[in-house]
CSV table of C-alpha atoms in Angstrom, one decimal:
chain,number,residue,atom,x,y,z
A,3,MET,CA,22.5,14.4,-18.1
A,4,ALA,CA,24.5,16.8,-20.1
A,5,GLY,CA,21.9,19.4,-19.7
A,6,TYR,CA,21.5,18.6,-16.0
A,7,ALA,CA,25.2,19.1,-15.5
A,8,GLY,CA,26.3,21.9,-17.5
A,9,SER,CA,23.7,23.6,-19.6
A,10,VAL,CA,23.0,27.5,-19.1
A,11,ASN,CA,19.5,26.0,-18.0
A,12,ALA,CA,21.2,23.8,-15.1
A,13,ILE,CA,19.6,25.6,-12.3
A,14,LEU,CA,16.1,24.8,-13.6
A,15,TYR,CA,17.2,21.0,-14.2
A,16,HIS,CA,18.5,20.9,-10.3
A,17,ASN,CA,15.5,22.6,-9.1
A,18,ILE,CA,13.2,20.2,-11.1
A,19,GLY,CA,15.0,17.1,-9.3
A,20,LEU,CA,15.0,18.8,-5.9
A,21,PHE,CA,11.3,19.7,-6.4
A,22,ILE,CA,10.5,16.3,-7.3
A,23,LEU,CA,12.2,14.7,-4.1
A,24,ILE,CA,10.9,17.3,-1.7
A,25,LEU,CA,7.3,16.9,-3.1
A,26,ALA,CA,7.4,13.1,-2.5
A,27,LEU,CA,8.2,13.9,1.3
A,28,LEU,CA,5.5,16.1,2.0
A,29,ASP,CA,3.0,13.2,1.0
A,30,GLU,CA,1.3,12.4,4.5
A,31,ASP,CA,-0.1,9.0,3.4
A,32,THR,CA,3.4,7.0,3.7
A,33,SER,CA,4.4,4.4,6.0
A,34,ILE,CA,7.6,5.2,7.8
A,35,TRP,CA,9.7,2.9,5.8
A,36,GLU,CA,8.4,4.4,2.4
A,37,TYR,CA,9.3,7.7,4.1
A,38,LEU,CA,13.1,6.7,4.9
A,39,ILE,CA,13.4,5.6,1.6
A,40,ARG,CA,12.2,9.1,0.2
A,41,CYS,CA,14.3,10.8,2.9
A,42,GLY,CA,17.3,8.5,1.7
A,43,LEU,CA,17.1,9.6,-1.9
A,44,LEU,CA,17.0,13.3,-1.1
A,45,ILE,CA,20.2,12.9,1.1
A,46,ASN,CA,21.9,10.9,-1.5
A,47,MET,CA,21.2,13.7,-4.3
A,48,TRP,CA,22.2,16.3,-1.5
A,49,CYS,CA,25.7,14.4,-0.9
A,50,GLN,CA,26.3,14.5,-4.7
A,51,TYR,CA,26.6,18.4,-4.7
A,52,TYR,CA,29.4,18.2,-1.9
A,53,VAL,CA,31.7,15.5,-3.5
A,54,ASN,CA,35.3,16.6,-2.2
A,55,ASN,CA,33.7,19.2,-0.2
A,56,PHE,CA,32.2,16.9,3.0
A,57,VAL,CA,34.4,18.8,5.4
A,58,GLN,CA,33.0,22.4,4.7
A,59,TRP,CA,30.7,24.0,7.2
A,60,GLY,CA,28.2,24.6,4.5
A,61,PHE,CA,27.8,20.6,4.1
A,62,ILE,CA,27.6,20.3,7.9
A,63,VAL,CA,24.8,23.2,8.5
A,64,SER,CA,22.8,22.1,5.6
A,65,MET,CA,22.7,18.4,6.6
A,66,VAL,CA,21.7,19.3,10.1
A,67,VAL,CA,19.0,21.6,8.9
A,68,LEU,CA,17.9,19.1,6.6
A,69,LEU,CA,17.6,16.1,9.1
A,70,VAL,CA,15.8,18.4,11.8
A,71,THR,CA,13.3,19.3,9.0
A,72,LEU,CA,13.1,15.7,8.1
A,73,VAL,CA,12.0,14.7,11.6
A,74,LEU,CA,9.5,17.6,12.1
A,75,VAL,CA,7.8,16.9,8.8
A,76,ARG,CA,7.3,13.3,9.5
A,77,HIS,CA,5.9,14.3,13.1
A,78,TYR,CA,3.5,16.9,11.9
A,79,ARG,CA,2.6,15.0,8.6
A,80,THR,CA,-0.9,14.9,9.1
A,81,LYS,CA,-0.8,18.6,9.5
A,82,ILE,CA,1.3,19.6,7.0
A,83,GLY,CA,0.1,17.2,4.3
A,84,PRO,CA,-3.5,19.0,3.1
A,85,ASN,CA,-2.3,22.4,4.0
A,86,PHE,CA,-0.5,24.1,1.3
A,87,ARG,CA,0.4,27.0,3.3
A,88,TYR,CA,2.4,24.8,5.4
A,89,ARG,CA,3.6,22.9,2.5
A,90,LEU,CA,4.9,26.2,0.5
A,91,PRO,CA,7.1,27.4,3.2
A,92,ILE,CA,8.7,24.3,4.2
A,93,ALA,CA,9.5,23.2,0.7
A,94,VAL,CA,11.0,26.7,0.0
A,95,PHE,CA,13.1,26.5,3.4
A,96,LEU,CA,14.4,23.3,2.2
A,97,ALA,CA,15.4,24.7,-1.1
A,98,ALA,CA,17.0,27.6,0.4
A,99,ASP,CA,18.9,25.3,2.6
A,100,PHE,CA,20.2,23.5,-0.3
A,101,TRP,CA,21.0,26.6,-2.6
A,102,PHE,CA,22.5,29.0,-0.2
A,103,THR,CA,24.6,26.2,1.6
A,104,LEU,CA,26.4,24.6,-1.8
A,105,PRO,CA,30.2,25.0,-2.4
A,106,SER,CA,30.9,27.5,-5.2
A,107,ARG,CA,31.6,24.9,-7.9
A,108,PRO,CA,28.8,22.1,-7.4
A,109,ALA,CA,28.0,19.6,-10.2
A,110,GLY,CA,29.7,21.7,-13.1
A,111,MET,CA,27.7,25.0,-11.9
A,112,VAL,CA,28.9,28.4,-10.6
A,113,VAL,CA,26.9,29.2,-7.6
A,114,THR,CA,27.1,32.9,-6.1
A,115,PRO,CA,24.8,34.4,-3.6
A,116,GLY,CA,23.0,35.9,-6.5
A,117,ILE,CA,22.5,32.6,-8.4
A,118,ALA,CA,21.3,30.9,-5.2
A,119,ALA,CA,18.8,33.5,-4.6
A,120,GLY,CA,17.4,33.3,-8.1
A,121,ALA,CA,17.2,29.4,-7.8
A,122,VAL,CA,15.3,29.8,-4.7
A,123,LEU,CA,12.9,32.4,-6.2
A,124,MET,CA,12.4,29.9,-9.3
A,125,PHE,CA,11.9,27.0,-6.9
A,126,PHE,CA,9.1,29.4,-4.9
A,127,LEU,CA,7.1,30.3,-8.2
A,128,MET,CA,7.4,26.2,-9.2
A,129,LYS,CA,5.9,25.4,-6.0
A,130,LEU,CA,3.2,28.2,-6.2
A,131,SER,CA,2.1,27.3,-9.5
A,132,THR,CA,1.2,23.8,-8.0
A,133,GLY,CA,-1.1,25.4,-5.5
A,134,ARG,CA,-4.5,24.9,-7.3
A,135,GLN,CA,-3.7,21.2,-8.5
A,136,GLN,CA,-2.6,20.1,-5.0
A,137,ARG,CA,-5.7,21.8,-3.3
A,138,ARG,CA,-7.9,20.0,-5.7
A,139,PHE,CA,-6.2,17.1,-5.2
A,140,PHE,CA,-6.5,17.2,-1.2
A,141,GLN,CA,-10.1,18.2,-1.8
A,142,ASN,CA,-10.7,14.9,-3.7
A,143,LEU,CA,-9.0,13.0,-1.3
A,144,ALA,CA,-11.3,14.3,1.7
A,145,THR,CA,-14.2,13.4,-0.7
A,146,GLU,CA,-13.0,9.9,-1.0
A,147,HIS,CA,-12.3,9.7,2.7
A,148,LEU,CA,-15.8,10.6,3.6
A,149,ALA,CA,-17.0,8.0,1.0
A,150,ASN,CA,-14.6,5.2,2.4
A,151,TYR,CA,-14.3,5.9,6.0
A,152,ASP,CA,-16.7,5.7,9.1
A,153,GLU,CA,-16.9,9.0,10.9
A,154,LEU,CA,-17.0,7.6,14.4
A,155,THR,CA,-14.4,5.2,14.3
A,156,SER,CA,-12.0,6.5,11.5
A,157,THR,CA,-12.0,2.6,10.3
A,158,LYS,CA,-13.2,2.0,6.6
A,159,ASN,CA,-16.8,1.6,6.1
A,160,PHE,CA,-19.1,-1.3,4.7
A,161,THR,CA,-18.9,0.3,1.1
A,162,ALA,CA,-15.3,0.3,1.1
A,163,TYR,CA,-15.2,-3.3,2.7
A,164,GLN,CA,-17.5,-4.5,-0.2
A,165,LYS,CA,-15.2,-2.8,-2.8
A,166,ASP,CA,-12.0,-4.3,-1.3
A,167,ILE,CA,-13.0,-7.8,-0.5
A,168,PHE,CA,-14.0,-8.1,-4.1
A,169,ASN,CA,-10.5,-7.1,-5.1
A,170,HIS,CA,-8.6,-9.1,-2.6
A,171,PHE,CA,-10.8,-12.3,-3.6
A,172,GLY,CA,-10.0,-11.6,-7.1
A,173,VAL,CA,-6.3,-11.4,-6.5
A,174,ALA,CA,-6.3,-14.2,-4.4
A,175,ARG,CA,-7.8,-16.6,-6.8
A,176,THR,CA,-5.9,-15.4,-9.7
A,177,GLY,CA,-2.4,-15.6,-7.9
A,178,LYS,CA,-3.6,-18.8,-5.9
A,179,GLN,CA,-2.5,-16.8,-2.7
A,180,PRO,CA,-4.3,-17.2,0.7
A,181,LEU,CA,-6.8,-14.7,1.9
A,182,THR,CA,-8.1,-14.6,5.7
A,183,VAL,CA,-11.1,-12.7,6.9
A,184,ALA,CA,-11.9,-12.3,10.6
A,185,THR,CA,-15.4,-10.9,12.0
A,186,LEU,CA,-15.6,-9.7,15.5
A,187,ASP,CA,-18.2,-7.8,17.5
A,188,ILE,CA,-18.4,-6.2,21.1
A,189,ASP,CA,-20.4,-8.3,23.2
A,190,HIS,CA,-23.9,-7.3,24.8
A,191,PHE,CA,-22.7,-3.7,23.4
A,192,LYS,CA,-26.6,-2.8,24.2
A,193,LEU,CA,-26.2,-3.2,27.9
A,194,VAL,CA,-23.2,-0.3,27.7
A,195,ASN,CA,-25.7,1.9,25.6
A,196,ASP,CA,-28.5,1.0,28.2
A,197,GLN,CA,-26.2,1.5,31.4
A,198,TYR,CA,-24.0,4.2,30.5
A,199,GLY,CA,-25.8,6.1,27.6
A,200,HIS,CA,-25.1,6.3,23.7
A,201,LEU,CA,-22.3,8.9,24.1
A,202,ALA,CA,-20.3,6.5,26.3
A,203,GLY,CA,-21.0,3.8,23.7
A,204,ASN,CA,-19.7,5.7,20.9
A,205,GLN,CA,-16.5,6.6,22.9
A,206,VAL,CA,-16.0,2.8,23.6
A,207,LEU,CA,-16.7,2.0,19.7
A,208,ALA,CA,-14.2,4.7,18.7
A,209,LYS,CA,-11.3,3.9,21.4
A,210,ALA,CA,-12.2,0.0,20.8
A,211,ALA,CA,-11.6,0.6,16.9
A,212,GLN,CA,-8.2,2.5,17.4
A,213,ALA,CA,-7.0,-0.3,19.7
A,214,LEU,CA,-7.9,-2.6,16.8
A,215,LYS,CA,-6.2,-0.8,14.2
A,216,GLU,CA,-3.2,-0.2,15.9
A,217,ILE,CA,-2.6,-3.8,16.7
A,218,VAL,CA,-3.5,-4.8,13.3
A,219,HIS,CA,-0.9,-2.5,11.8
A,220,GLN,CA,1.8,-3.7,14.0
A,221,TYR,CA,1.8,-7.0,12.0
A,222,GLY,CA,1.2,-5.6,8.6
A,223,GLU,CA,0.6,-2.1,7.0
A,224,HIS,CA,-1.7,-4.1,4.3
A,225,TYR,CA,-4.0,-5.6,7.1
A,226,GLU,CA,-7.2,-3.3,7.2
A,227,VAL,CA,-10.0,-2.8,9.9
A,228,TYR,CA,-13.5,-2.1,8.7
A,229,ARG,CA,-16.7,-1.4,10.5
A,230,THR,CA,-19.4,-3.3,8.8
A,231,GLY,CA,-21.9,-3.1,11.4
A,232,GLY,CA,-23.2,-1.0,14.5
A,233,GLU,CA,-20.6,-2.6,16.8
A,234,GLU,CA,-19.2,-5.1,14.4
A,235,PHE,CA,-15.9,-5.0,12.6
A,236,THR,CA,-14.1,-7.2,10.0
A,237,VAL,CA,-10.3,-7.4,9.4
A,238,ILE,CA,-9.1,-8.6,6.1
A,239,PHE,CA,-5.5,-10.1,5.9
A,240,PRO,CA,-4.4,-10.5,2.2
A,241,ASN,CA,-2.0,-13.1,1.4
A,242,SER,CA,-2.1,-14.9,4.8
A,243,THR,CA,-3.4,-18.0,6.3
A,244,VAL,CA,-5.3,-18.4,9.3
A,245,LYS,CA,-2.4,-20.1,11.2
A,246,GLU,CA,-0.3,-16.7,10.4
A,247,THR,CA,-3.1,-14.3,11.6
A,248,PHE,CA,-4.6,-16.2,14.6
A,249,GLN,CA,-2.3,-14.7,17.1
A,250,ILE,CA,-3.1,-11.0,15.8
A,251,MET,CA,-6.8,-11.6,16.6
A,252,ALA,CA,-5.8,-13.4,19.8
A,253,HIS,CA,-3.8,-10.1,20.7
A,254,CYS,CA,-7.0,-8.0,19.7
A,255,TRP,CA,-9.2,-9.9,21.9
A,256,GLN,CA,-6.6,-10.0,25.0
A,257,ALA,CA,-6.1,-6.2,24.4
A,258,ILE,CA,-9.7,-5.2,24.4
A,259,ARG,CA,-10.9,-7.4,27.3
A,260,THR,CA,-8.4,-5.8,29.5
A,261,HIS,CA,-8.7,-2.4,28.4
A,262,GLU,CA,-10.5,0.2,30.6
A,263,PHE,CA,-12.4,2.6,28.7
A,264,ASP,CA,-13.1,5.7,30.7
A,265,TYR,CA,-16.1,8.0,30.0
A,266,ASP,CA,-17.3,10.8,32.4
A,267,LYS,CA,-15.4,9.4,35.6
A,268,GLN,CA,-16.9,5.9,34.9
A,269,THR,CA,-14.7,3.0,33.9
A,270,ILE,CA,-16.2,0.7,31.4
A,271,LYS,CA,-14.9,-3.1,30.2
A,272,VAL,CA,-16.1,-5.2,27.5
A,273,THR,CA,-14.9,-8.2,25.6
A,274,ILE,CA,-15.2,-9.3,22.0
A,275,SER,CA,-16.1,-12.2,20.1
A,276,SER,CA,-14.4,-13.1,16.8
A,277,GLY,CA,-14.2,-15.8,14.3
A,278,MET,CA,-12.0,-16.2,11.1
A,279,THR,CA,-12.1,-18.1,7.8
A,280,GLU,CA,-9.5,-18.7,5.1
A,281,LEU,CA,-9.8,-19.0,1.3
């Protein structure tokens, strides 16, 4: 703490803290609550530099810019996350917003425009030096995604299901927790392909899977949908009973049977059948 507050290397210490918090914000694979917690930590750190200076214009301007940027980062997270050419300028922009609006003596430092410019340059070089590692990280994520997700429906595939159900089963047995698994398929799906064509069938599968994921994740981010066959899906509900999750599957059943799938100016309606079991 002494080095962070008063050392001649204070700018480096402050930049490292800022770097870590901004890096966490640019992770695309976070729930809204995880993102809000990370935003809260950054805002809390930001405010600590303005103790006794909250009415200064610098604090108001920096906070407005920060909040607007946080909203935009969340909204465009899927585009920003894997693209270093977006991550770099956004991170440097936040660092500039931080350093150039600070009061003259924050946290035991003396900040002049020249020092602020040097701090932003340092932050830029720190961020730039991580580019190769981040590109490699996202390449690995892309490879992992191809291995574990179904390309058509964007749900997890059968390979991922086999791995995940084994892990969930072990956790449930060891921790004496409930585990519920639901299976479902689209009724008479061959008739959809025969009547409307396989492209129409693919679109029905993709949209039905999207609807299932959206409904299931409304009830729990840890619930997961898998495509385990042609028109067959499986849902894993960790630490949940059939009684607790029955309404979720009823919601899925009702949503699919009342949904109108449009393809090439044609309206297609389908139903699903489902079963559930509990450990």
